[in-house]
XYZ file of C-alpha atoms in Angstrom:
220
model
C -102.905 33.933 17.257
C -100.023 35.693 15.584
C -100.342 39.208 14.168
C -97.788 38.500 11.430
C -97.134 41.639 9.398
C -99.099 43.650 11.971
C -96.254 43.217 14.449
C -92.786 44.464 13.477
C -89.846 45.879 15.457
C -89.936 49.675 15.780
C -86.564 50.067 14.050
C -87.835 48.152 11.020
C -91.016 50.224 10.851
C -89.043 53.463 11.118
C -86.638 52.428 8.359
C -89.494 51.525 6.022
C -91.292 54.814 6.651
C -88.176 56.955 6.395
C -87.318 55.350 3.069
C -90.690 56.561 1.774
C -90.390 60.143 3.038
C -89.586 63.184 0.887
C -87.107 65.912 1.945
C -88.865 69.223 2.596
C -85.858 71.240 3.685
C -82.671 70.874 5.670
C -82.939 67.915 8.025
C -86.645 67.180 7.541
C -88.556 64.524 5.628
C -92.326 64.260 5.285
C -94.059 60.969 4.516
C -95.136 60.597 0.917
C -98.647 59.550 1.978
C -100.745 59.316 5.147
C -100.144 56.424 7.526
C -102.159 53.426 6.350
C -104.262 51.148 8.512
C -101.725 48.325 8.223
C -98.836 50.658 9.124
C -100.791 52.001 12.092
C -101.552 48.505 13.367
C -97.857 47.606 13.149
C -96.902 50.682 15.193
C -99.679 50.364 17.766
C -98.831 46.729 18.442
C -95.380 47.793 19.648
C -96.949 50.153 22.201
C -98.663 49.703 25.583
C -101.777 51.442 24.165
C -104.971 49.462 24.496
C -108.442 50.858 23.806
C -111.455 48.924 25.017
C -113.969 48.375 22.187
C -116.703 48.268 24.848
C -115.751 51.503 26.566
C -114.466 55.019 25.873
C -111.159 55.493 24.072
C -108.128 57.705 24.554
C -105.956 57.042 21.523
C -107.863 55.017 18.926
C -111.610 54.988 18.342
C -112.135 51.253 18.051
C -115.826 51.694 18.859
C -116.862 53.063 15.465
C -116.943 50.218 12.911
C -116.576 52.712 10.043
C -112.962 53.431 10.964
C -110.193 51.547 9.174
C -108.597 49.904 12.225
C -109.972 47.583 14.859
C -108.816 45.952 18.073
C -109.401 42.616 19.751
C -107.605 40.384 22.235
C -104.874 39.677 19.676
C -104.083 43.357 19.122
C -104.714 46.064 16.550
C -105.383 45.140 12.949
C -106.648 46.884 9.813
C -110.219 46.299 8.714
C -110.183 43.616 6.021
C -110.186 45.152 2.560
C -109.030 48.543 3.857
C -105.443 47.693 4.766
C -103.994 50.355 2.453
C -106.549 53.022 3.274
C -105.345 55.789 5.581
C -105.843 54.933 9.228
C -108.792 56.764 10.751
C -110.190 56.978 14.250
C -106.894 58.048 15.852
C -107.100 60.956 18.286
C -104.478 63.705 18.321
C -102.969 62.093 21.423
C -102.794 58.748 19.667
C -101.258 60.319 16.557
C -98.592 62.050 18.620
C -97.766 58.879 20.550
C -97.511 56.810 17.361
C -95.158 59.344 15.784
C -92.927 59.386 18.853
C -92.838 55.583 18.875
C -90.988 55.559 15.541
C -88.836 58.633 16.209
C -90.995 61.037 14.209
C -93.453 63.821 14.977
C -96.508 65.488 13.517
C -95.755 68.386 11.152
C -96.652 71.895 12.210
C -99.199 73.895 10.240
C -96.335 76.110 9.036
C -94.440 73.086 7.726
C -97.538 71.809 5.961
C -98.041 75.240 4.378
C -94.388 75.209 3.307
C -95.005 71.977 1.406
C -98.181 73.342 -0.205
C -96.479 76.586 -1.255
C -93.532 74.692 -2.725
C -95.885 73.253 -5.339
C -96.381 76.735 -6.820
C -99.822 75.766 -8.090
C -103.417 76.327 -7.072
C -103.822 72.738 -5.910
C -101.291 69.976 -5.110
C -101.901 68.307 -8.493
C -101.701 71.569 -10.496
C -104.153 74.270 -11.482
C -107.023 72.094 -12.724
C -110.267 72.432 -10.784
C -110.976 69.643 -8.265
C -112.791 66.642 -9.730
C -113.519 63.046 -8.647
C -110.702 61.948 -10.979
C -108.148 63.998 -9.046
C -109.075 63.504 -5.383
C -111.459 61.842 -2.946
C -113.632 64.647 -1.567
C -117.218 65.816 -1.001
C -118.497 62.223 -0.551
C -118.015 61.306 -4.221
C -116.812 57.889 -3.043
C -118.494 57.876 0.367
C -115.524 56.726 2.443
C -111.730 56.636 2.400
C -109.830 55.269 -0.579
C -106.380 53.604 -0.787
C -103.664 56.155 -0.139
C -102.151 55.932 -3.610
C -105.271 55.551 -5.693
C -105.024 59.077 -7.122
C -102.025 60.484 -8.935
C -99.367 62.150 -6.761
C -98.885 65.868 -6.337
C -96.366 67.764 -8.430
C -93.743 67.038 -5.740
C -94.606 63.372 -5.286
C -96.973 63.469 -2.278
C -100.288 61.651 -2.096
C -103.535 62.846 -0.518
C -102.379 66.320 0.459
C -105.927 67.330 -0.389
C -108.811 64.923 0.067
C -109.194 61.371 1.430
C -108.443 62.313 5.050
C -107.604 65.432 6.989
C -104.365 65.171 8.957
C -103.522 66.081 12.540
C -100.789 68.700 12.963
C -98.479 69.452 15.861
C -99.871 71.663 18.601
C -97.542 74.147 20.235
C -100.112 75.327 22.810
C -100.559 72.282 25.022
C -103.273 74.028 27.073
C -105.666 74.002 24.120
C -108.416 71.389 23.938
C -108.280 71.512 20.134
C -105.610 70.794 17.527
C -105.283 71.791 13.867
C -106.335 69.485 11.042
C -105.204 70.148 7.459
C -105.919 68.695 4.032
C -109.698 68.299 3.878
C -111.205 64.809 3.718
C -113.358 62.391 1.749
C -116.505 63.956 3.201
C -115.461 67.605 2.874
C -115.934 69.968 -0.093
C -112.882 71.719 -1.531
C -113.503 75.429 -1.127
C -111.420 78.506 -1.789
C -109.894 78.293 1.715
C -109.025 74.587 1.532
C -105.443 75.307 2.596
C -106.525 76.773 5.949
C -106.542 74.436 8.965
C -109.674 73.607 10.897
C -109.644 72.850 14.606
C -110.939 69.663 16.203
C -111.174 68.361 19.749
C -107.906 66.575 20.484
C -109.543 63.515 22.004
C -111.756 62.780 19.029
C -111.054 59.975 16.560
C -113.179 60.301 13.434
C -113.737 58.585 10.092
C -112.181 61.478 8.164
C -109.017 62.396 10.112
C -105.705 60.589 9.668
C -102.031 61.426 10.171
C -98.720 61.807 8.384
C -95.297 61.777 10.038
C -92.384 64.166 9.735
C -88.847 62.955 10.489
C -86.109 65.256 11.765
C -83.086 63.598 10.173
C -80.361 66.217 10.582
C -79.434 65.759 6.914
C -78.099 68.779 5.003
C -80.319 70.252 2.330
């Protein structure tokens, strides 16, 4: 069985992602939206990562059927009908490995805050109060939504708030937990929405995804 579009050369995947990333300062580009299930499957199928659906997982939680990616003998593939939803079920270790596979990395919390502050508004979409028309949060939909279903932020990013939380880089490798930013489809949007929460690095849940940052070396 062929995986078709779920199996592409790493260089092709990187070029496609980089073309859809937004400059956030000298030499850095952040993806416009979280990694989708179909993008994640394409990356994972270039890697020697395999997670047994009948056993514990290290990188991708393929045990929970509510996640947006699955695995069988043919490889990783998005759940049918959720191809363009953000990938979920990826642990911090899996997220880091996937980023490295395409020459990227996870953004730091400081870099994520830099992007948020650059909007110069109360929320990524402006100053209007959160509503189900502006973001996927607080279980209004009950699961993830396609990454570009809601209008972009003032700077062109999607899902900076809502849909899925996103793993960030961890500078203290001795910690068992890593920061997650951006809320999620099952989280309320409170006054401290911009503050990271900390999750066990080995967990892969239905409400945590990932977004890559590329160090390009380009001038501002």
